Amino acid sequence: MLHLVMNSPFACRSLEQCLVHRSEREPVVLLQDGVIAACTQAWVSRLAGVPHYVLQDDLRARGLTALSGQLISMADLVDLIAEHGSPLNWAE
């Protein structure tokens, strides 16, 4: 299963809950304000060992640079959803 996290980890607990409940090999996609997690050392450390992707357009829109994760485009996200099936959206 693919997990989508759209909220900043500093605004709500969506990413924290996702990391607790996902299976070991299930990837996480950070998008919208969720991309902030890939830009802060505290969350980069928590994401170590977790396969995760970061939507490049959302990083660019916020003027941020990711410290971890694989940068993807919207087309790549569509491919991931096609590969993994319906994603689980973690939003509060």
mmCIF file with all atom_site columns, C-alpha atoms in Angstrom:
data_model
loop_
_atom_site.group_PDB
_atom_site.id
_atom_site.type_symbol
_atom_site.label_atom_id
_atom_site.label_alt_id
_atom_site.label_comp_id
_atom_site.label_asym_id
_atom_site.label_entity_id
_atom_site.label_seq_id
_atom_site.pdbx_PDB_ins_code
_atom_site.Cartn_x
_atom_site.Cartn_y
_atom_site.Cartn_z
_atom_site.occupancy
_atom_site.B_iso_or_equiv
_atom_site.pdbx_formal_charge
_atom_site.auth_seq_id
_atom_site.auth_comp_id
_atom_site.auth_asym_id
_atom_site.auth_atom_id
_atom_site.pdbx_PDB_model_num
ATOM 1  C CA . MET A 1 1  ? 0.000  0.000  0.000   1.00 0.00 ? 1  MET A CA 1
ATOM 2  C CA . LEU A 1 2  ? 1.108  3.545  -0.745  1.00 0.00 ? 2  LEU A CA 1
ATOM 3  C CA . HIS A 1 3  ? 0.748  6.139  2.027   1.00 0.00 ? 3  HIS A CA 1
ATOM 4  C CA . LEU A 1 4  ? 0.134  9.824  1.228   1.00 0.00 ? 4  LEU A CA 1
ATOM 5  C CA . VAL A 1 5  ? 0.982  12.443 3.852   1.00 0.00 ? 5  VAL A CA 1
ATOM 6  C CA . MET A 1 6  ? -0.186 15.962 3.043   1.00 0.00 ? 6  MET A CA 1
ATOM 7  C CA . ASN A 1 7  ? 0.159  17.817 6.350   1.00 0.00 ? 7  ASN A CA 1
ATOM 8  C CA . SER A 1 8  ? 3.198  19.342 7.998   1.00 0.00 ? 8  SER A CA 1
ATOM 9  C CA . PRO A 1 9  ? 4.475  17.148 10.831  1.00 0.00 ? 9  PRO A CA 1
ATOM 10 C CA . PHE A 1 10 ? 4.601  20.346 12.909  1.00 0.00 ? 10 PHE A CA 1
ATOM 11 C CA . ALA A 1 11 ? 0.890  21.057 12.403  1.00 0.00 ? 11 ALA A CA 1
ATOM 12 C CA . CYS A 1 12 ? -0.605 17.611 13.059  1.00 0.00 ? 12 CYS A CA 1
ATOM 13 C CA . ARG A 1 13 ? 0.284  13.990 13.763  1.00 0.00 ? 13 ARG A CA 1
ATOM 14 C CA . SER A 1 14 ? -0.515 12.481 10.341  1.00 0.00 ? 14 SER A CA 1
ATOM 15 C CA . LEU A 1 15 ? 3.066  11.504 9.493   1.00 0.00 ? 15 LEU A CA 1
ATOM 16 C CA . GLU A 1 16 ? 3.719  10.169 12.976  1.00 0.00 ? 16 GLU A CA 1
ATOM 17 C CA . GLN A 1 17 ? 0.591  7.993  12.793  1.00 0.00 ? 17 GLN A CA 1
ATOM 18 C CA . CYS A 1 18 ? 1.486  6.842  9.286   1.00 0.00 ? 18 CYS A CA 1
ATOM 19 C CA . LEU A 1 19 ? 4.950  5.708  10.393  1.00 0.00 ? 19 LEU A CA 1
ATOM 20 C CA . VAL A 1 20 ? 3.486  3.748  13.308  1.00 0.00 ? 20 VAL A CA 1
ATOM 21 C CA . HIS A 1 21 ? 0.823  1.938  11.265  1.00 0.00 ? 21 HIS A CA 1
ATOM 22 C CA . ARG A 1 22 ? 2.465  1.286  7.894   1.00 0.00 ? 22 ARG A CA 1
ATOM 23 C CA . SER A 1 23 ? 4.081  -2.045 7.090   1.00 0.00 ? 23 SER A CA 1
ATOM 24 C CA . GLU A 1 24 ? 7.856  -2.104 6.777   1.00 0.00 ? 24 GLU A CA 1
ATOM 25 C CA . ARG A 1 25 ? 8.100  -2.059 2.980   1.00 0.00 ? 25 ARG A CA 1
ATOM 26 C CA . GLU A 1 26 ? 5.196  0.268  2.258   1.00 0.00 ? 26 GLU A CA 1
ATOM 27 C CA . PRO A 1 27 ? 6.357  3.587  0.777   1.00 0.00 ? 27 PRO A CA 1
ATOM 28 C CA . VAL A 1 28 ? 5.323  7.026  1.960   1.00 0.00 ? 28 VAL A CA 1
ATOM 29 C CA . VAL A 1 29 ? 4.736  9.994  -0.345  1.00 0.00 ? 29 VAL A CA 1
ATOM 30 C CA . LEU A 1 30 ? 5.163  13.471 1.132   1.00 0.00 ? 30 LEU A CA 1
ATOM 31 C CA . LEU A 1 31 ? 3.169  16.129 -0.702  1.00 0.00 ? 31 LEU A CA 1
ATOM 32 C CA . GLN A 1 32 ? 1.612  19.534 -0.081  1.00 0.00 ? 32 GLN A CA 1
ATOM 33 C CA . ASP A 1 33 ? 2.824  20.668 3.387   1.00 0.00 ? 33 ASP A CA 1
ATOM 34 C CA . GLY A 1 34 ? 3.979  17.124 4.128   1.00 0.00 ? 34 GLY A CA 1
ATOM 35 C CA . VAL A 1 35 ? 7.159  17.864 2.154   1.00 0.00 ? 35 VAL A CA 1
ATOM 36 C CA . ILE A 1 36 ? 8.368  19.904 5.144   1.00 0.00 ? 36 ILE A CA 1
ATOM 37 C CA . ALA A 1 37 ? 9.262  16.623 6.871   1.00 0.00 ? 37 ALA A CA 1
ATOM 38 C CA . ALA A 1 38 ? 11.921 15.884 4.235   1.00 0.00 ? 38 ALA A CA 1
ATOM 39 C CA . CYS A 1 39 ? 13.529 19.270 4.914   1.00 0.00 ? 39 CYS A CA 1
ATOM 40 C CA . THR A 1 40 ? 14.090 19.135 8.667   1.00 0.00 ? 40 THR A CA 1
ATOM 41 C CA . GLN A 1 41 ? 16.803 17.086 10.331  1.00 0.00 ? 41 GLN A CA 1
ATOM 42 C CA . ALA A 1 42 ? 14.522 15.829 13.111  1.00 0.00 ? 42 ALA A CA 1
ATOM 43 C CA . TRP A 1 43 ? 12.103 14.264 10.639  1.00 0.00 ? 43 TRP A CA 1
ATOM 44 C CA . VAL A 1 44 ? 14.803 13.144 8.225   1.00 0.00 ? 44 VAL A CA 1
ATOM 45 C CA . SER A 1 45 ? 16.191 11.051 11.090  1.00 0.00 ? 45 SER A CA 1
ATOM 46 C CA . ARG A 1 46 ? 12.769 9.538  11.744  1.00 0.00 ? 46 ARG A CA 1
ATOM 47 C CA . LEU A 1 47 ? 12.345 8.753  8.032   1.00 0.00 ? 47 LEU A CA 1
ATOM 48 C CA . ALA A 1 48 ? 15.679 6.920  7.845   1.00 0.00 ? 48 ALA A CA 1
ATOM 49 C CA . GLY A 1 49 ? 15.039 3.425  6.536   1.00 0.00 ? 49 GLY A CA 1
ATOM 50 C CA . VAL A 1 50 ? 11.527 4.312  5.341   1.00 0.00 ? 50 VAL A CA 1
ATOM 51 C CA . PRO A 1 51 ? 11.104 4.277  1.561   1.00 0.00 ? 51 PRO A CA 1
ATOM 52 C CA . HIS A 1 52 ? 9.722  7.734  0.849   1.00 0.00 ? 52 HIS A CA 1
ATOM 53 C CA . TYR A 1 53 ? 9.089  10.070 -2.045  1.00 0.00 ? 53 TYR A CA 1
ATOM 54 C CA . VAL A 1 54 ? 8.811  13.850 -2.070  1.00 0.00 ? 54 VAL A CA 1
ATOM 55 C CA . LEU A 1 55 ? 6.713  15.729 -4.615  1.00 0.00 ? 55 LEU A CA 1
ATOM 56 C CA . GLN A 1 56 ? 9.121  18.120 -6.297  1.00 0.00 ? 56 GLN A CA 1
ATOM 57 C CA . ASP A 1 57 ? 6.505  20.708 -7.336  1.00 0.00 ? 57 ASP A CA 1
ATOM 58 C CA . ASP A 1 58 ? 5.371  21.097 -3.725  1.00 0.00 ? 58 ASP A CA 1
ATOM 59 C CA . LEU A 1 59 ? 8.968  21.587 -2.559  1.00 0.00 ? 59 LEU A CA 1
ATOM 60 C CA . ARG A 1 60 ? 9.517  24.213 -5.220  1.00 0.00 ? 60 ARG A CA 1
ATOM 61 C CA . ALA A 1 61 ? 6.266  26.011 -4.362  1.00 0.00 ? 61 ALA A CA 1
ATOM 62 C CA . ARG A 1 62 ? 7.464  26.345 -0.764  1.00 0.00 ? 62 ARG A CA 1
ATOM 63 C CA . GLY A 1 63 ? 11.040 27.285 -1.633  1.00 0.00 ? 63 GLY A CA 1
ATOM 64 C CA . LEU A 1 64 ? 12.393 24.194 0.155   1.00 0.00 ? 64 LEU A CA 1
ATOM 65 C CA . THR A 1 65 ? 15.113 21.652 -0.531  1.00 0.00 ? 65 THR A CA 1
ATOM 66 C CA . ALA A 1 66 ? 14.678 18.038 0.529   1.00 0.00 ? 66 ALA A CA 1
ATOM 67 C CA . LEU A 1 67 ? 17.351 16.422 2.689   1.00 0.00 ? 67 LEU A CA 1
ATOM 68 C CA . SER A 1 68 ? 15.954 12.932 2.154   1.00 0.00 ? 68 SER A CA 1
ATOM 69 C CA . GLY A 1 69 ? 13.617 10.966 -0.063  1.00 0.00 ? 69 GLY A CA 1
ATOM 70 C CA . GLN A 1 70 ? 13.373 10.479 -3.781  1.00 0.00 ? 70 GLN A CA 1
ATOM 71 C CA . LEU A 1 71 ? 12.076 13.517 -5.647  1.00 0.00 ? 71 LEU A CA 1
ATOM 72 C CA . ILE A 1 72 ? 9.131  12.745 -7.919  1.00 0.00 ? 72 ILE A CA 1
ATOM 73 C CA . SER A 1 73 ? 6.879  14.580 -10.348 1.00 0.00 ? 73 SER A CA 1
ATOM 74 C CA . MET A 1 74 ? 3.095  14.393 -10.483 1.00 0.00 ? 74 MET A CA 1
ATOM 75 C CA . ALA A 1 75 ? 3.428  11.880 -13.344 1.00 0.00 ? 75 ALA A CA 1
ATOM 76 C CA . ASP A 1 76 ? 5.668  9.737  -11.102 1.00 0.00 ? 76 ASP A CA 1
ATOM 77 C CA . LEU A 1 77 ? 3.016  9.895  -8.375  1.00 0.00 ? 77 LEU A CA 1
ATOM 78 C CA . VAL A 1 78 ? 0.413  8.626  -10.827 1.00 0.00 ? 78 VAL A CA 1
ATOM 79 C CA . ASP A 1 79 ? 2.756  5.750  -11.720 1.00 0.00 ? 79 ASP A CA 1
ATOM 80 C CA . LEU A 1 80 ? 3.246  4.906  -8.023  1.00 0.00 ? 80 LEU A CA 1
ATOM 81 C CA . ILE A 1 81 ? -0.513 4.831  -7.479  1.00 0.00 ? 81 ILE A CA 1
ATOM 82 C CA . ALA A 1 82 ? -0.949 2.586  -10.521 1.00 0.00 ? 82 ALA A CA 1
ATOM 83 C CA . GLU A 1 83 ? 1.779  0.282  -9.186  1.00 0.00 ? 83 GLU A CA 1
ATOM 84 C CA . HIS A 1 84 ? 0.575  0.111  -5.551  1.00 0.00 ? 84 HIS A CA 1
ATOM 85 C CA . GLY A 1 85 ? -3.199 0.537  -5.957  1.00 0.00 ? 85 GLY A CA 1
ATOM 86 C CA . SER A 1 86 ? -5.445 2.933  -4.070  1.00 0.00 ? 86 SER A CA 1
ATOM 87 C CA . PRO A 1 87 ? -3.330 4.929  -1.614  1.00 0.00 ? 87 PRO A CA 1
ATOM 88 C CA . LEU A 1 88 ? -4.106 5.549  2.034   1.00 0.00 ? 88 LEU A CA 1
ATOM 89 C CA . ASN A 1 89 ? -4.399 9.277  2.663   1.00 0.00 ? 89 ASN A CA 1
ATOM 90 C CA . TRP A 1 90 ? -3.163 10.418 6.079   1.00 0.00 ? 90 TRP A CA 1
ATOM 91 C CA . ALA A 1 91 ? -4.802 13.763 6.702   1.00 0.00 ? 91 ALA A CA 1
ATOM 92 C CA . GLU A 1 92 ? -6.340 15.455 9.714   1.00 0.00 ? 92 GLU A CA 1
#
